[in-house]
mmCIF file of C-alpha atoms and ligand atoms in Angstrom:
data_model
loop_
_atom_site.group_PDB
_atom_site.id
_atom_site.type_symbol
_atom_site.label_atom_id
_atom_site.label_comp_id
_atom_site.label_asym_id
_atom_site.label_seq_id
_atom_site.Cartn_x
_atom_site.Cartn_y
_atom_site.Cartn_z
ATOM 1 C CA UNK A 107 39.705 3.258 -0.541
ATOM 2 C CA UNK A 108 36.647 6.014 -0.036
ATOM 3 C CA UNK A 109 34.377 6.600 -2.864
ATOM 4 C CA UNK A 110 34.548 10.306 -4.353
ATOM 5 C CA UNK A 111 31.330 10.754 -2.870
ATOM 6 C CA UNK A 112 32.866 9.600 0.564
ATOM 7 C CA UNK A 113 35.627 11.551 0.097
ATOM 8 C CA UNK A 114 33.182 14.661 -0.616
ATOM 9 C CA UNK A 115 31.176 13.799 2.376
ATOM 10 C CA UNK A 116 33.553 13.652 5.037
ATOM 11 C CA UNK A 117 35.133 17.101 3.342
ATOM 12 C CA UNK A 118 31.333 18.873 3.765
ATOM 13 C CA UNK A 119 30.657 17.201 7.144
ATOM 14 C CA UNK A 120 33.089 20.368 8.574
ATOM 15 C CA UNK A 121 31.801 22.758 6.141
ATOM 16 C CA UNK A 122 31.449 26.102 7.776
ATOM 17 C CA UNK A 123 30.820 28.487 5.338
ATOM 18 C CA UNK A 124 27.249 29.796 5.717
ATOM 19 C CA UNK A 125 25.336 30.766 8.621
ATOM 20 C CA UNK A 126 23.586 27.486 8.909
ATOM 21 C CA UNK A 127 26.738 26.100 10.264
ATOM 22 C CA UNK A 128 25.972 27.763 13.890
ATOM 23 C CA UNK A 129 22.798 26.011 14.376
ATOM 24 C CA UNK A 130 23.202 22.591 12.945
ATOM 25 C CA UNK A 131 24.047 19.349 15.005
ATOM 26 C CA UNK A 132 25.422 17.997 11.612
ATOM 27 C CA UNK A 133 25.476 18.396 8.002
ATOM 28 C CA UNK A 134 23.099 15.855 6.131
ATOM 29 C CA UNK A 135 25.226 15.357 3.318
ATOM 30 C CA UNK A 136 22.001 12.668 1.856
ATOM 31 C CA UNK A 137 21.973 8.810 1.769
ATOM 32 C CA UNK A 138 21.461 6.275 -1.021
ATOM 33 C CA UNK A 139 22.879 4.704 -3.771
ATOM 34 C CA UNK A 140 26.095 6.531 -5.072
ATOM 35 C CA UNK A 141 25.711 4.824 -8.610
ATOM 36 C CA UNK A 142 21.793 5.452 -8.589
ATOM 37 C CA UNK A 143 19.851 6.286 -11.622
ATOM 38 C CA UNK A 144 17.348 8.316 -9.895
ATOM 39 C CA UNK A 145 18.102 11.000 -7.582
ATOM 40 C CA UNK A 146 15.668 13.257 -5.512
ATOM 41 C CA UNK A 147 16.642 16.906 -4.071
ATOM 42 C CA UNK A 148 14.249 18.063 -1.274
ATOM 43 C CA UNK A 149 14.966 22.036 0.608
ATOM 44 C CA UNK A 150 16.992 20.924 3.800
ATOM 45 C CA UNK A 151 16.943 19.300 7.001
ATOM 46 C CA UNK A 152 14.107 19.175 9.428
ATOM 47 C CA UNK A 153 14.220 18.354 13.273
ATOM 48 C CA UNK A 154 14.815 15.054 12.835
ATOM 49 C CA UNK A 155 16.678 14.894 10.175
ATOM 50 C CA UNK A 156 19.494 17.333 11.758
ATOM 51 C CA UNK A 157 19.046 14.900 14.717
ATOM 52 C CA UNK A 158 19.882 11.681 12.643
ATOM 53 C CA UNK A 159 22.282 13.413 10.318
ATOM 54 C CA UNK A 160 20.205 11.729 7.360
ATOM 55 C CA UNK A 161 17.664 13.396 5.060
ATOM 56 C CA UNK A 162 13.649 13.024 5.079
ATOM 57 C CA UNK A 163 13.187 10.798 7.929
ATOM 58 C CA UNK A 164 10.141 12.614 9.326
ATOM 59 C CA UNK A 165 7.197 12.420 8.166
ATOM 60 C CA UNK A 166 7.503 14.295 4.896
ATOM 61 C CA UNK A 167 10.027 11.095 4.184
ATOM 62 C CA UNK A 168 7.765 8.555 5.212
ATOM 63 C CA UNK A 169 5.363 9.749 2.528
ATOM 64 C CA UNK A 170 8.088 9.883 0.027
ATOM 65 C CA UNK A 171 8.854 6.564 1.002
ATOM 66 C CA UNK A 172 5.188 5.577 0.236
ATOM 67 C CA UNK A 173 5.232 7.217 -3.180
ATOM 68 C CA UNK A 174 8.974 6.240 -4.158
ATOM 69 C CA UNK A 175 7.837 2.158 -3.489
ATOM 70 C CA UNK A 176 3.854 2.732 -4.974
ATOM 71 C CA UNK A 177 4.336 4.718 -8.104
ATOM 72 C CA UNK A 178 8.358 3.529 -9.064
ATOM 73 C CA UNK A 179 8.420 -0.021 -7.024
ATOM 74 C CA UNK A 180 11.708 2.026 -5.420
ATOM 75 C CA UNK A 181 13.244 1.795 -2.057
ATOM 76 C CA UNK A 182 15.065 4.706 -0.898
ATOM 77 C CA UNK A 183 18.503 2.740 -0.722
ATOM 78 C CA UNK A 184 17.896 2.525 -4.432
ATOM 79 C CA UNK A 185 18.098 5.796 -5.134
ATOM 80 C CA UNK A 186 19.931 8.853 -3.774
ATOM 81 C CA UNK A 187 18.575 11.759 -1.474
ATOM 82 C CA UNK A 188 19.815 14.497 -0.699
ATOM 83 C CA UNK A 189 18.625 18.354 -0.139
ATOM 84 C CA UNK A 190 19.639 21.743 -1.721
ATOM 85 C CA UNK A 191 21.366 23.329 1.647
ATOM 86 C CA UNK A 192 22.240 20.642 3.764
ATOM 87 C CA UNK A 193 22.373 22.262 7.220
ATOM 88 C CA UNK A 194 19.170 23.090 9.012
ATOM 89 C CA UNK A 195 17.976 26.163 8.549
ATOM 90 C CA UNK A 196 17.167 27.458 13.000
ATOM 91 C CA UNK A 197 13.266 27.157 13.293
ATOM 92 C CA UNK A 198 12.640 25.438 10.031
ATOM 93 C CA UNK A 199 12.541 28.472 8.234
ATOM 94 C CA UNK A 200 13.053 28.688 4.979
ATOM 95 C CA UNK A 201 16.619 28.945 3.335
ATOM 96 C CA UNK A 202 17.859 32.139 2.029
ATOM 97 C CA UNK A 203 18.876 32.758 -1.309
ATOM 98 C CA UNK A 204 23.357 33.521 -0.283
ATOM 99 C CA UNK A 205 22.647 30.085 1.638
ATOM 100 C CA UNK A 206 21.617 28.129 -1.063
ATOM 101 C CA UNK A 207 24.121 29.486 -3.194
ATOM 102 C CA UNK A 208 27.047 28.968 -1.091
ATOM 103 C CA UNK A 209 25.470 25.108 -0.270
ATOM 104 C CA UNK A 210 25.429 24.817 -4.185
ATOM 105 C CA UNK A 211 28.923 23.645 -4.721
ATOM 106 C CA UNK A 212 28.305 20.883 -2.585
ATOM 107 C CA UNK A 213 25.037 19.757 -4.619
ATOM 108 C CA UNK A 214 26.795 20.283 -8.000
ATOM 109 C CA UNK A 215 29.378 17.933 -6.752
ATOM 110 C CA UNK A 216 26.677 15.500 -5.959
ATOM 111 C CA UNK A 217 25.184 15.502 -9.316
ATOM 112 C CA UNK A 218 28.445 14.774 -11.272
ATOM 113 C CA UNK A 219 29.609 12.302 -9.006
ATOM 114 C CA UNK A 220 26.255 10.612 -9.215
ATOM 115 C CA UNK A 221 25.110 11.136 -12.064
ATOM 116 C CA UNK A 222 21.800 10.322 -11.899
ATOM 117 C CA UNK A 223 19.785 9.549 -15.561
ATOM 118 C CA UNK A 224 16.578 11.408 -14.193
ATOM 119 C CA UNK A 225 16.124 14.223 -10.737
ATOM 120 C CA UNK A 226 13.519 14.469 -8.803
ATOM 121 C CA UNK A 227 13.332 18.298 -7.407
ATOM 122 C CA UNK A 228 10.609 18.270 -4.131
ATOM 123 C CA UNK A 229 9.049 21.430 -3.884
ATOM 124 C CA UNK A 230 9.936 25.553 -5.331
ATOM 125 C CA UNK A 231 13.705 25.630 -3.596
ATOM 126 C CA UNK A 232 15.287 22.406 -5.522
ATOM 127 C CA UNK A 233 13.566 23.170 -8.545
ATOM 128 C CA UNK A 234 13.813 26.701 -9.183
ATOM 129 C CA UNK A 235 17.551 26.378 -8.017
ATOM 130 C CA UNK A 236 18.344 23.297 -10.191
ATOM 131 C CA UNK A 237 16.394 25.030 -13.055
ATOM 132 C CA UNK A 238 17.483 28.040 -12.660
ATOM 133 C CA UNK A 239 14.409 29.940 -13.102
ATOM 134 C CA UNK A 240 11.933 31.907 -10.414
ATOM 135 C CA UNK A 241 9.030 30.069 -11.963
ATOM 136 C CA UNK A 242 7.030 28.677 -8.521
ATOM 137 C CA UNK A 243 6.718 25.282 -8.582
ATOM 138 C CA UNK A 244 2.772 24.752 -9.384
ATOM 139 C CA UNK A 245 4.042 25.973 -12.856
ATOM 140 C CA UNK A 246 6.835 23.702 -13.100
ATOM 141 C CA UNK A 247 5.514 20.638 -12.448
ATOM 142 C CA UNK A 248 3.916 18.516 -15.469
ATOM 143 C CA UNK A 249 6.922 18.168 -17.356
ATOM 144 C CA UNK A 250 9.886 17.107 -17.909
ATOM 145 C CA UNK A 251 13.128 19.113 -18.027
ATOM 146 C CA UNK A 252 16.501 18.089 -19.988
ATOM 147 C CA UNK A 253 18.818 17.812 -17.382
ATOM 148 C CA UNK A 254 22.761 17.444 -17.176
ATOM 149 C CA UNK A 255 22.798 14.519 -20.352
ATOM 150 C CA UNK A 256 19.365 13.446 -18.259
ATOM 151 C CA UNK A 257 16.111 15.011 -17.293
ATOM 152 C CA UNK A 258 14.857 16.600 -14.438
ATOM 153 C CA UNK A 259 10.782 16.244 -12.721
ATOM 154 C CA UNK A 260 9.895 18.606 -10.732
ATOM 155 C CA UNK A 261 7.032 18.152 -8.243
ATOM 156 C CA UNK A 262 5.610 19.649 -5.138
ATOM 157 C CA UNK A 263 7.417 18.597 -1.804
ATOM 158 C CA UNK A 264 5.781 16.107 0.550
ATOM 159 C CA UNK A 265 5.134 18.466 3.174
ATOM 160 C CA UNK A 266 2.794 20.458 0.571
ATOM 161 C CA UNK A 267 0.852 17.375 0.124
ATOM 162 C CA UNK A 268 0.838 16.475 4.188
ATOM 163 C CA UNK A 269 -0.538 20.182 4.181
ATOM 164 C CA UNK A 270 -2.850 20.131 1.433
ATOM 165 C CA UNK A 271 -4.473 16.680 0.560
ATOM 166 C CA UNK A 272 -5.858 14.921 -2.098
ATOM 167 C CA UNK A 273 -4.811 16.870 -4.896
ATOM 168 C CA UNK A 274 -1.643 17.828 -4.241
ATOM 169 C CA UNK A 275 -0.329 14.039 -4.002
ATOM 170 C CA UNK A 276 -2.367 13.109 -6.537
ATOM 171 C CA UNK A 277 -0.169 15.420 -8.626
ATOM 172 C CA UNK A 278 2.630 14.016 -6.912
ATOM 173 C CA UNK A 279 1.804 10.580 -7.983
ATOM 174 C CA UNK A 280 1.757 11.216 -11.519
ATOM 175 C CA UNK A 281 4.880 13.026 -11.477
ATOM 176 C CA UNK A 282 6.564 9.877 -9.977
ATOM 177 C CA UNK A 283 4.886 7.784 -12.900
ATOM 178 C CA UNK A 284 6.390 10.207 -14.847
ATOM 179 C CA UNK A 285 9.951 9.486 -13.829
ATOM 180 C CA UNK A 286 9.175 6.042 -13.665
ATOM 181 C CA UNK A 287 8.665 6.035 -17.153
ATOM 182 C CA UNK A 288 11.767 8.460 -18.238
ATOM 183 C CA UNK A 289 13.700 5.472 -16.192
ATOM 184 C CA UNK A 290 11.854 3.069 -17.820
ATOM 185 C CA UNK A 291 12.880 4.801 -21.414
ATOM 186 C CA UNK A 292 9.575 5.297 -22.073
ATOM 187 C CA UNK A 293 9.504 8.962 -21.737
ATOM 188 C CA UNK A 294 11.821 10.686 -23.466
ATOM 189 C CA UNK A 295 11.406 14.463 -23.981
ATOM 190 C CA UNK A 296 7.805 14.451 -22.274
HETATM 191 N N1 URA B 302 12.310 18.302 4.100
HETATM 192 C C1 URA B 302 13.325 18.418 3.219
HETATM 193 O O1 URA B 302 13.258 19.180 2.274
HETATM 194 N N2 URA B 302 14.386 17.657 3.400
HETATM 195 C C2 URA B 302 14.503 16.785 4.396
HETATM 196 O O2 URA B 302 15.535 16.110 4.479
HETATM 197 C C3 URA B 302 13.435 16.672 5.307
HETATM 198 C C4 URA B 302 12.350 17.444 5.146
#
């Protein structure tokens, strides 16, 4: 018998009902753990991802790979990935706001059926949609955010930190220590 989330994955893999659907090669529905207690939300498919059919295996995934295993002693088939449209958006650009909000259902879905006890939200388009807010994401990230019966980090996305350097992971370290602990249940309401 398929899993809900199966079930919910073979039902988006035909999903046509936003633009994005022209351009793709497949939806990336995400990959991981369907009981996991930690679940990470990135913007959408790359390249290589749309390629594959399975989310952050470029380079931005290879760092969050890095920072997933050094900062939370996590693999990713420990956890569950997935991204806020799940089509590529044609040239990498970024997603607009009717396409995130028509991909939404299919996220929403995600969450309940997964239920994760903390999110991690990878850069301004998971975590302002997820937090409903238009705060940017350099504001956002630092805390903690109640979340769904859970709670919710928000940190820059790996590509911002392939971009940018130092700093920017650096911040991106301590925001993984930071859902390390809220899994840990050291960390409640920081
Ligand atoms: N960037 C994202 O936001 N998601 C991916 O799956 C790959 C790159």
């Amino acid at each position: 018998m398929p899993t809900a989330l199966e079930e919910l994955a073979v039902q988006a893999s035909t999903c046509v009902a936003c633009r994005l659907s022209e351009h793709r090669t497949q939806v990336v529905f995400g990959m991981g753990d369907p009981a996991a207690d930690l679940m990470l939300v990135g913007e959408g498919p790359g390249a290589e991802e749309d390629r594959q059919g399975l989310p952050f295996v470029g380079r931005s995934g290879q760092l969050l790979d890095r920072l997933l295993l050094e900062e939370m002693g996590r693999t990713r088939d420990s956890v569950f990935i997935a991204n806020t449209v799940k089509c590529r958006p044609p040239g990498n650009r970024d997603p607009k706001p009717d396409e995130v909000e028509t991909c939404w259902g299919w996220l929403e879905q995600q969450l309940d059926l997964i239920a994760p006890a903390v999110v991690i939200t990878l850069g301004n388009f998971a975590s302002k949609r997820l937090l409903g807010t238009d705060v940017g994401i350099t504001k956002l990230r630092g805390s903690a955010y109640p979340y769904r019966g859970g709670s919710l980090v928000a940190t820059f996305h790996p590509a911002a930190a392939l971009r940018g350097g130092g700093a920017v992971l650096a911040q991106m370290r301590s925001d993984f220590v930071r859902a390390k602990l809220l899994l840990d249940g050291h960390g409640a309401g920081r």
